[in-house]
Amino acid sequence: MADPKPAADGEFLVDSSLDVQRVTERSTASGAERDLASAEPAVSGTRRARLWFGGHAVSLGWFVPPIALGTAVHAAVLKARAAPDDLPAAVAAAGLATVAALLLWMLARRLNLTQPAAALAVFVFLLSPLALTAHTTPSLENAAAPVLLAGVIVVVDPRRTTRLRMIVGAVVAALLAVVLLLELAASGAPATSSVIGRWWDLDPAILILGAGCSVVALAVARLRPFGVVSLGLVLLALRPGADTPVPAAALWLPLAALLVAATVQAATQAAWEAGFTAVWLEIVAGIFLVAVVGVFIFAAPALAPGYRTLLEGSPGGQPGQPGAVPAPAQSEVAGDAAAAPTPPASAGAPAPGTGDPTAPAAEAGGGQALAGAEALARASLGLQLSTNPQLQLSAEATAELVAGDVDVRSVLALAQLLASTPVAVADFPAVAGEVGAPRRQITISSLGGRSSTGSTAVRNDVSAYFENLAPPLGGAEVASAGDGVLVTFPFGEPVDLLPAGQGP
């Protein structure tokens, strides 16, 4: 090693061989540090995941069960209701409903709802009979609901800029208006029964609670906009001649479920936290909570028919399974739900116009009297059927039904079908060449709120019901028509099905 040489300032320079050794040592140390640093992200990522699950375990405990239960029930309903051709679209609609449920949870938490209240909103949104029907039917509303909910979440988030919230709010309002206008444009002819009546048959509880809580929400500042929109949608369905199908409820259901949970929480907090100077507030909140509990208790039995329509074998799912239709003598002609049984009257009586042409004039007069009496009997049954809230009739169909021009088999078959699902009839067309004979054809424009125009699933449901009816109602043929599904009964009305006391 060379001797060190003094520097200009009196210090000694270090040998270059020592510099190489130190650089090597520093290089080795820095390599080890890099290896340790590269291992830190994996360790910290795992730790972050554990911390996240630990911090959200309670939320997951409230959120996951209703989502899992709702998914299972939706799968069962899809298996029962969806035709093979429509299954992919129905599965997509159910998937959108699950996404909407997740967004509804997020919105509820943004509005400071507790975890139990948010879980209640998700439960009502996914598992009410009206929701199960709407969420398993492909429609524009099902696709729009998650988008609207996501936009509302941005609007109510105070961490976002005011400019962004205003822009998103305008987009949400415009999208809602477009969807409603498209729905109104797609609606059919004026209905004889209100859409609310059809929703009521499926789920009276959600209608009472949703509408009532929407009114109560007007008194809570943070819920007031949601209450206004909810009541607006209800009034839109109540308008004269409304023909809004059941899937349109997909827009209203998130609001109804959210407002039920939010108003219950607000009333509970008001009753618990109000001081002695606000006794009236405690009383009002207590009355509201008792009313909500009462609706759940007394409306629960009324939900059974709504769930029954979703089961396999019912007309709401796969109608008309063999053996599911009662005998005609025990059939129920519905007034508001059903009317009295129709026992046979003039068994063996000849059909109008089948008498001997050489018979005396007295027998001809008797045949005319018989035909008139049978027309009166059909008119009586038709009048009862026309008042059924499940039945939607066009003006022409109503006139034909109450005039006694419709074959008794059509009346009885529709009455049995209406016991479990809403039906819309566009017309009772006459068969070509059968002048003056009872009309033995039915044009069904919708079944269970689903339009039959171009729908294979609705046609299959109608076929499964009518083609499997037991005699003497059996033997009908089903075919697609321009404005729906056409059902045609065989020639020759069995007049022994007319009710007693109406014949000659």
Coordinates of C-alpha atoms in Angstrom, one line a residue:
M1 CA 0.0 0.0 0.0
A2 CA 1.4 3.4 -0.9
D3 CA 2.2 5.9 1.8
P4 CA -0.4 8.5 2.3
K5 CA 0.4 11.9 0.8
P6 CA -0.5 15.2 2.5
A7 CA -3.1 17.3 0.9
A8 CA -2.8 20.9 0.3
D9 CA -4.7 21.8 3.4
G10 CA -2.7 19.4 5.6
E11 CA -5.1 16.5 5.6
F12 CA -4.3 13.0 4.3
L13 CA -6.0 11.4 1.3
V14 CA -7.6 7.9 1.7
D15 CA -6.3 5.1 -0.4
S16 CA -8.4 4.2 -3.4
S17 CA -8.5 0.5 -2.4
L18 CA -10.3 1.4 0.8
D19 CA -12.9 3.4 -1.3
V20 CA -13.7 0.3 -3.4
Q21 CA -14.2 -1.8 -0.3
R22 CA -16.6 0.7 1.2
V23 CA -18.6 1.1 -2.0
T24 CA -19.0 -2.7 -2.1
E25 CA -20.2 -2.8 1.4
R26 CA -22.7 0.0 0.7
S27 CA -23.9 -1.8 -2.4
T28 CA -24.5 -5.0 -0.5
A29 CA -26.4 -3.1 2.2
S30 CA -28.6 -1.2 -0.2
G31 CA -29.5 -4.5 -2.0
A32 CA -30.7 -6.0 1.3
E33 CA -32.7 -2.8 2.0
R34 CA -34.3 -3.0 -1.5
D35 CA -35.4 -6.6 -0.8
L36 CA -36.9 -5.6 2.5
A37 CA -38.7 -2.6 0.9
S38 CA -40.1 -4.9 -1.8
A39 CA -41.5 -7.2 0.8
E40 CA -43.2 -4.3 2.7
P41 CA -46.1 -3.7 0.2
A42 CA -47.2 -7.3 0.4
V43 CA -47.1 -7.2 4.2
S44 CA -48.9 -3.9 4.4
G45 CA -51.5 -4.9 1.8
T46 CA -52.4 -8.0 3.8
R47 CA -52.5 -5.9 6.9
R48 CA -54.7 -3.3 5.2
A49 CA -57.1 -6.0 4.1
R50 CA -57.3 -7.4 7.6
L51 CA -57.9 -4.0 9.0
W52 CA -60.6 -3.3 6.4
F53 CA -62.5 -6.5 7.2
G54 CA -62.1 -5.9 10.9
G55 CA -63.5 -2.4 10.6
H56 CA -66.4 -3.4 8.3
A57 CA -67.3 -6.7 9.9
V58 CA -70.4 -5.3 11.5
S59 CA -71.6 -3.7 8.3
L60 CA -71.0 -6.9 6.4
G61 CA -73.0 -8.7 9.0
W62 CA -76.0 -6.4 8.4
F63 CA -75.6 -6.2 4.6
V64 CA -74.7 -9.6 3.4
P65 CA -77.7 -11.7 4.8
P66 CA -80.4 -9.7 3.0
I67 CA -78.4 -9.7 -0.2
A68 CA -77.8 -13.5 0.0
L69 CA -81.4 -14.2 0.9
G70 CA -82.7 -11.9 -1.9
T71 CA -80.4 -13.6 -4.4
A72 CA -81.6 -17.0 -3.5
V73 CA -85.3 -16.0 -3.6
H74 CA -84.8 -14.2 -7.0
A75 CA -83.2 -17.4 -8.3
A76 CA -86.2 -19.4 -7.2
V77 CA -88.6 -17.0 -8.8
L78 CA -86.6 -17.0 -12.1
K79 CA -86.8 -20.8 -12.2
A80 CA -90.6 -20.6 -11.8
R81 CA -91.4 -17.6 -14.0
A82 CA -88.8 -17.2 -16.8
A83 CA -89.2 -19.0 -20.1
P84 CA -86.0 -20.5 -21.5
D85 CA -85.9 -17.9 -24.3
D86 CA -86.2 -15.0 -21.8
L87 CA -84.0 -16.5 -19.1
P88 CA -80.8 -14.5 -19.9
A89 CA -82.6 -11.2 -19.9
A90 CA -84.4 -12.1 -16.7
V91 CA -81.1 -13.1 -15.0
A92 CA -79.6 -9.8 -16.1
A93 CA -82.6 -7.9 -14.6
A94 CA -82.1 -9.8 -11.3
G95 CA -78.4 -8.9 -11.4
L96 CA -79.2 -5.2 -11.9
A97 CA -81.6 -5.5 -8.9
T98 CA -78.7 -6.8 -6.8
V99 CA -76.5 -3.9 -7.9
A100 CA -79.3 -1.5 -7.1
A101 CA -79.6 -3.1 -3.6
L102 CA -75.8 -2.4 -3.0
L103 CA -76.2 1.2 -4.1
L104 CA -79.3 1.6 -1.9
W105 CA -77.3 0.5 1.1
M106 CA -74.6 3.1 0.2
L107 CA -77.3 5.8 -0.2
A108 CA -78.9 4.9 3.1
R109 CA -75.6 5.1 4.9
R110 CA -74.8 8.5 3.2
L111 CA -78.1 9.7 4.6
N112 CA -76.9 8.7 8.1
L113 CA -79.2 5.7 8.5
T114 CA -78.0 3.2 11.0
Q115 CA -76.9 -0.3 9.8
P116 CA -80.1 -2.0 11.0
A117 CA -82.2 0.7 9.2
A118 CA -80.2 0.3 6.0
A119 CA -80.6 -3.4 6.2
L120 CA -84.3 -3.0 6.5
A121 CA -84.4 -0.9 3.4
V122 CA -82.4 -3.5 1.4
F123 CA -84.7 -6.3 2.8
V124 CA -87.9 -4.5 1.7
F125 CA -86.4 -3.6 -1.7
L126 CA -85.4 -7.1 -2.5
L127 CA -88.0 -9.3 -1.0
S128 CA -91.5 -7.7 -1.3
P129 CA -93.8 -9.5 -3.8
L130 CA -94.0 -6.4 -6.0
A131 CA -90.2 -6.2 -6.0
L132 CA -89.7 -9.9 -6.9
T133 CA -92.1 -9.4 -9.8
A134 CA -90.5 -6.2 -11.1
H135 CA -86.9 -7.4 -10.6
T136 CA -87.3 -10.6 -12.6
T137 CA -89.0 -8.9 -15.5
P138 CA -86.6 -7.3 -18.1
S139 CA -87.4 -3.6 -18.5
L140 CA -85.9 -0.2 -19.0
E141 CA -86.7 0.8 -15.4
N142 CA -84.6 -2.1 -14.1
A143 CA -81.6 -0.8 -16.0
A144 CA -82.2 2.8 -15.1
A145 CA -82.6 2.3 -11.3
P146 CA -78.9 1.5 -10.5
V147 CA -77.8 4.5 -12.6
L148 CA -80.2 6.9 -10.8
L149 CA -79.2 5.6 -7.4
A150 CA -75.5 6.0 -8.2
G151 CA -76.2 9.6 -9.3
V152 CA -78.1 10.4 -6.1
I153 CA -75.2 9.0 -4.0
V154 CA -72.9 11.6 -5.7
V155 CA -75.4 14.4 -5.2
V156 CA -75.8 13.8 -1.5
D157 CA -72.1 13.3 -0.8
P158 CA -70.8 16.5 0.8
R159 CA -67.2 15.6 -0.1
R160 CA -67.9 16.3 -3.7
T161 CA -67.6 19.8 -5.2
T162 CA -70.8 21.8 -5.6
R163 CA -70.3 22.0 -9.3
L164 CA -70.1 18.2 -9.7
R165 CA -73.1 17.7 -7.5
M166 CA -75.2 20.1 -9.5
I167 CA -74.1 18.6 -12.9
V168 CA -74.9 15.0 -11.7
G169 CA -78.2 16.2 -10.2
A170 CA -79.3 17.6 -13.5
V171 CA -78.3 14.4 -15.3
V172 CA -80.3 12.3 -12.8
A173 CA -83.4 14.5 -13.3
A174 CA -83.1 14.4 -17.0
L175 CA -82.7 10.6 -17.1
L176 CA -85.7 10.2 -14.8
A177 CA -87.8 12.4 -17.0
V178 CA -86.7 10.5 -20.2
V179 CA -87.5 7.1 -18.6
L180 CA -90.9 8.3 -17.5
L181 CA -91.7 9.8 -20.9
L182 CA -90.7 6.6 -22.6
E183 CA -92.9 4.6 -20.2
L184 CA -95.9 6.9 -20.9
A185 CA -95.4 6.6 -24.6
A186 CA -95.3 2.8 -24.4
S187 CA -98.5 2.6 -22.3
G188 CA -101.5 1.1 -24.0
A189 CA -105.1 2.2 -24.2
P190 CA -106.9 3.6 -21.1
A191 CA -107.5 1.0 -18.5
T192 CA -110.7 0.2 -16.7
S193 CA -108.7 -0.7 -13.5
S194 CA -106.0 1.4 -11.9
V195 CA -102.4 0.3 -12.0
I196 CA -102.4 0.9 -8.3
G197 CA -105.1 -1.7 -8.1
R198 CA -102.8 -4.2 -9.8
W199 CA -99.9 -3.3 -7.6
W200 CA -102.2 -3.7 -4.6
D201 CA -103.1 -7.2 -5.5
L202 CA -99.4 -8.1 -5.5
D203 CA -98.3 -6.2 -2.4
P204 CA -100.6 -4.1 -0.3
A205 CA -98.1 -3.6 2.5
I206 CA -95.5 -1.8 0.5
L207 CA -98.1 0.5 -1.1
I208 CA -99.5 1.5 2.3
L209 CA -96.1 1.9 4.0
G210 CA -94.4 3.5 0.9
A211 CA -97.1 6.1 0.3
G212 CA -97.6 6.8 4.0
C213 CA -93.8 7.2 4.7
S214 CA -93.5 9.4 1.7
V215 CA -96.0 11.8 3.2
V216 CA -94.2 11.7 6.6
A217 CA -90.8 12.3 4.9
L218 CA -92.0 15.7 3.8
A219 CA -91.6 16.8 7.5
V220 CA -87.9 15.7 7.5
A221 CA -85.6 18.1 5.7
R222 CA -83.0 15.5 4.5
L223 CA -85.8 13.2 3.3
R224 CA -88.1 15.8 1.7
P225 CA -86.7 15.5 -1.9
F226 CA -87.1 11.7 -1.8
G227 CA -90.7 12.1 -0.5
V228 CA -91.7 14.5 -3.2
V229 CA -90.3 12.2 -6.0
S230 CA -92.0 9.2 -4.5
L231 CA -95.4 10.9 -4.2
G232 CA -95.0 12.1 -7.8
L233 CA -94.5 8.6 -9.1
V234 CA -97.6 7.4 -7.1
L235 CA -99.7 10.2 -8.5
L236 CA -98.5 9.3 -12.0
A237 CA -99.7 5.8 -11.5
L238 CA -103.1 7.1 -10.2
R239 CA -103.7 9.3 -13.2
P240 CA -106.9 8.6 -15.2
G241 CA -106.4 5.9 -17.7
A242 CA -103.0 4.8 -16.3
D243 CA -101.7 1.7 -17.9
T244 CA -98.3 1.5 -16.2
P245 CA -97.0 -2.1 -16.0
V246 CA -95.7 -3.8 -12.9
P247 CA -92.0 -3.4 -14.0
A248 CA -92.4 0.4 -13.7
A249 CA -92.4 -0.1 -10.0
A250 CA -88.7 -0.7 -10.2
L251 CA -88.3 3.1 -10.2
W252 CA -90.5 3.6 -7.1
L253 CA -89.4 0.7 -5.0
P254 CA -85.9 2.0 -4.0
L255 CA -87.6 5.3 -2.8
A256 CA -90.3 3.4 -0.9
A257 CA -87.9 1.1 0.8
L258 CA -85.5 3.9 1.7
L259 CA -88.3 6.1 3.1
V260 CA -89.8 3.3 5.2
A261 CA -86.5 2.7 6.9
A262 CA -85.5 6.4 7.2
T263 CA -88.9 7.5 8.6
V264 CA -88.9 4.6 11.1
Q265 CA -85.5 5.6 12.3
A266 CA -86.4 9.3 12.5
A267 CA -89.5 8.5 14.5
T268 CA -87.6 6.2 16.8
Q269 CA -85.0 8.9 17.5
A270 CA -87.7 11.5 18.0
A271 CA -89.6 9.4 20.5
W272 CA -86.4 8.5 22.4
E273 CA -84.5 11.8 22.3
A274 CA -87.3 14.4 22.6
G275 CA -87.3 16.3 25.9
F276 CA -90.2 17.0 28.2
T277 CA -91.0 20.2 26.3
A278 CA -91.7 18.2 23.2
V279 CA -94.2 15.7 24.4
W280 CA -96.3 16.2 21.3
L281 CA -93.4 15.0 19.2
E282 CA -93.0 11.8 21.3
I283 CA -96.8 11.2 20.9
V284 CA -96.7 11.7 17.1
A285 CA -93.6 9.5 16.7
G286 CA -95.2 6.8 18.8
I287 CA -98.4 6.8 16.9
F288 CA -96.4 6.5 13.6
L289 CA -94.4 3.6 14.9
V290 CA -97.5 1.8 16.1
A291 CA -99.1 2.3 12.7
V292 CA -96.1 0.9 10.9
V293 CA -96.1 -2.2 13.1
G294 CA -99.8 -2.6 12.6
V295 CA -99.5 -2.5 8.9
F296 CA -96.8 -5.2 9.1
I297 CA -99.1 -7.4 11.3
F298 CA -102.4 -7.0 9.5
A299 CA -101.0 -6.8 5.9
A300 CA -98.8 -9.9 6.3
P301 CA -101.7 -12.4 5.5
A302 CA -102.6 -10.3 2.4
L303 CA -99.0 -10.9 1.0
A304 CA -99.7 -14.6 0.6
P305 CA -101.5 -14.3 -2.8
G306 CA -98.7 -12.1 -4.1
Y307 CA -96.1 -14.7 -3.2
R308 CA -98.3 -17.5 -4.5
T309 CA -98.4 -15.9 -8.0
L310 CA -94.6 -16.3 -8.1
L311 CA -94.7 -20.0 -7.3
E312 CA -94.3 -22.6 -10.0
G313 CA -97.7 -23.8 -11.3
S314 CA -99.6 -20.6 -10.6
P315 CA -100.8 -18.4 -13.5
G316 CA -98.3 -15.7 -12.4
G317 CA -95.5 -18.2 -13.0
Q318 CA -96.3 -21.2 -15.3
P319 CA -100.1 -21.1 -15.4
G320 CA -102.5 -23.9 -15.8
Q321 CA -100.6 -27.0 -14.7
P322 CA -102.9 -30.0 -15.1
G323 CA -105.1 -30.5 -12.1
A324 CA -104.6 -26.9 -10.8
V325 CA -107.9 -25.6 -12.1
P326 CA -111.1 -26.3 -10.2
A327 CA -114.2 -27.8 -11.8
P328 CA -116.4 -25.4 -13.6
A329 CA -119.3 -26.0 -11.1
Q330 CA -117.0 -24.7 -8.4
S331 CA -115.4 -21.9 -10.3
E332 CA -115.4 -18.4 -8.9
V333 CA -116.5 -15.4 -11.0
A334 CA -114.7 -12.5 -9.3
G335 CA -116.4 -9.3 -8.3
D336 CA -113.5 -7.8 -6.3
A337 CA -111.9 -11.1 -5.6
A338 CA -114.4 -13.8 -6.5
A339 CA -118.1 -14.3 -6.8
A340 CA -120.4 -17.1 -5.9
P341 CA -120.1 -20.6 -7.4
T342 CA -121.9 -21.2 -10.7
P343 CA -123.8 -24.5 -10.5
P344 CA -125.2 -25.9 -13.7
A345 CA -128.6 -24.6 -14.7
S346 CA -130.3 -26.0 -17.8
A347 CA -128.3 -29.1 -18.3
G348 CA -128.8 -30.7 -21.7
A349 CA -130.5 -27.6 -23.1
P350 CA -129.9 -27.2 -26.9
A351 CA -127.6 -24.4 -28.1
P352 CA -129.3 -21.5 -29.8
G353 CA -130.3 -22.1 -33.4
T354 CA -129.9 -25.9 -33.3
G355 CA -133.7 -26.7 -33.3
D356 CA -135.6 -28.5 -36.1
P357 CA -136.3 -26.0 -38.9
T358 CA -139.6 -27.7 -39.5
A359 CA -140.8 -27.2 -35.9
P360 CA -143.9 -25.1 -35.3
A361 CA -143.8 -21.4 -34.8
A362 CA -144.3 -21.8 -31.1
E363 CA -141.1 -23.8 -30.8
A364 CA -139.3 -21.1 -32.8
G365 CA -140.6 -18.5 -30.3
G366 CA -139.4 -20.7 -27.4
G367 CA -135.9 -20.9 -29.0
Q368 CA -135.7 -17.2 -29.2
A369 CA -136.7 -16.9 -25.6
L370 CA -134.1 -19.4 -24.7
A371 CA -131.4 -17.5 -26.6
G372 CA -132.5 -14.3 -24.9
A373 CA -132.3 -15.9 -21.4
E374 CA -128.9 -17.3 -22.1
A375 CA -127.7 -13.8 -23.3
L376 CA -129.0 -12.3 -20.0
A377 CA -127.1 -15.0 -18.1
R378 CA -123.9 -14.2 -19.9
A379 CA -124.4 -10.5 -19.4
S380 CA -124.9 -11.1 -15.6
L381 CA -121.6 -13.0 -15.5
G382 CA -119.8 -10.5 -17.7
L383 CA -120.9 -7.6 -15.5
Q384 CA -119.5 -9.3 -12.4
L385 CA -116.3 -10.1 -14.2
S386 CA -115.9 -6.5 -15.5
T387 CA -115.8 -5.1 -11.9
N388 CA -112.8 -7.3 -11.0
P389 CA -109.9 -5.0 -10.1
Q390 CA -107.4 -7.6 -11.5
L391 CA -109.0 -7.3 -15.0
Q392 CA -108.1 -4.5 -17.4
L393 CA -110.5 -4.1 -20.3
S394 CA -110.6 -1.9 -23.4
A395 CA -113.8 0.0 -24.1
E396 CA -114.8 -2.5 -26.8
A397 CA -114.1 -5.5 -24.6
T398 CA -116.1 -4.0 -21.8
A399 CA -119.1 -3.4 -24.1
E400 CA -119.0 -6.9 -25.4
L401 CA -118.7 -8.5 -22.0
V402 CA -121.6 -6.6 -20.3
A403 CA -123.8 -7.1 -23.3
G404 CA -123.7 -10.8 -22.9
D405 CA -121.9 -11.4 -26.2
V406 CA -119.0 -13.4 -24.7
D407 CA -118.9 -17.2 -24.5
V408 CA -119.4 -18.4 -21.0
R409 CA -116.1 -20.4 -21.2
S410 CA -114.2 -17.2 -21.8
V411 CA -115.8 -15.6 -18.7
L412 CA -115.2 -18.6 -16.4
A413 CA -111.6 -19.2 -17.6
L414 CA -110.7 -15.6 -17.1
A415 CA -112.3 -15.6 -13.7
Q416 CA -110.1 -18.5 -12.6
L417 CA -107.0 -16.9 -14.1
L418 CA -107.7 -13.6 -12.3
A419 CA -107.7 -15.3 -8.9
S420 CA -103.9 -15.3 -9.1
T421 CA -102.7 -12.8 -11.6
P422 CA -103.7 -9.5 -13.4
V423 CA -104.9 -9.8 -17.0
A424 CA -105.5 -7.2 -19.7
V425 CA -108.0 -8.0 -22.5
A426 CA -107.9 -5.9 -25.7
D427 CA -110.9 -7.5 -27.3
F428 CA -113.3 -10.5 -27.6
P429 CA -113.2 -10.8 -31.4
A430 CA -115.9 -12.7 -33.3
V431 CA -115.0 -15.7 -35.4
A432 CA -115.4 -15.0 -39.1
G433 CA -118.8 -16.2 -40.3
E434 CA -120.3 -16.6 -36.8
V435 CA -122.8 -13.7 -36.9
G436 CA -124.8 -13.4 -33.6
A437 CA -123.1 -16.4 -31.9
P438 CA -121.3 -15.9 -28.6
R439 CA -117.8 -14.7 -29.0
R440 CA -115.4 -17.5 -28.2
Q441 CA -112.1 -15.7 -28.7
I442 CA -110.0 -13.6 -26.3
T443 CA -107.2 -11.2 -27.2
I444 CA -104.9 -11.0 -24.1
S445 CA -102.7 -7.9 -24.3
S446 CA -100.8 -8.5 -21.0
L447 CA -100.5 -11.1 -18.2
G448 CA -99.2 -10.3 -14.8
G449 CA -98.2 -6.8 -15.9
R450 CA -96.1 -8.2 -18.8
S451 CA -97.0 -7.1 -22.3
S452 CA -97.9 -10.0 -24.6
T453 CA -96.9 -8.3 -27.8
G454 CA -93.9 -10.1 -29.2
S455 CA -93.3 -11.9 -25.8
T456 CA -92.6 -15.6 -26.1
A457 CA -92.7 -16.0 -22.3
V458 CA -96.2 -14.5 -22.0
R459 CA -97.5 -16.6 -24.9
N460 CA -96.1 -19.7 -23.2
D461 CA -97.8 -18.8 -19.9
V462 CA -101.1 -18.2 -21.6
S463 CA -100.8 -21.5 -23.6
A464 CA -99.9 -23.4 -20.5
Y465 CA -103.0 -22.2 -18.7
F466 CA -105.7 -22.4 -21.4
E467 CA -104.5 -25.5 -23.1
N468 CA -104.5 -27.5 -19.9
L469 CA -107.9 -26.5 -18.6
A470 CA -110.2 -29.4 -17.8
P471 CA -113.4 -30.0 -19.8
P472 CA -115.8 -28.4 -20.5
L473 CA -113.4 -25.4 -20.5
G474 CA -110.6 -27.3 -22.2
G475 CA -109.7 -27.5 -25.8
A476 CA -108.7 -23.9 -26.4
E477 CA -106.1 -23.0 -29.0
V478 CA -103.6 -20.3 -28.4
A479 CA -101.8 -18.3 -31.1
S480 CA -99.9 -15.0 -31.4
A481 CA -101.8 -12.0 -32.7
G482 CA -100.8 -8.5 -33.8
D483 CA -101.9 -6.9 -30.5
G484 CA -101.4 -9.8 -28.1
V485 CA -102.2 -13.5 -27.7
L486 CA -105.4 -14.9 -29.2
V487 CA -107.2 -17.7 -27.4
T488 CA -109.9 -19.5 -29.3
F489 CA -112.4 -22.0 -27.7
P490 CA -113.9 -24.8 -29.8
F491 CA -117.2 -24.2 -31.5
G492 CA -120.4 -24.8 -29.5
E493 CA -120.9 -23.1 -26.1
P494 CA -121.8 -25.5 -23.2
V495 CA -124.8 -23.6 -22.0
D496 CA -125.1 -25.8 -18.9
L497 CA -122.3 -23.7 -17.4
L498 CA -124.6 -20.7 -17.1
P499 CA -125.6 -19.9 -13.5
A500 CA -128.8 -21.2 -12.0
G501 CA -131.8 -18.8 -12.1
Q502 CA -130.6 -17.1 -15.3
G503 CA -131.9 -19.6 -17.8
P504 CA -135.5 -20.1 -19.0

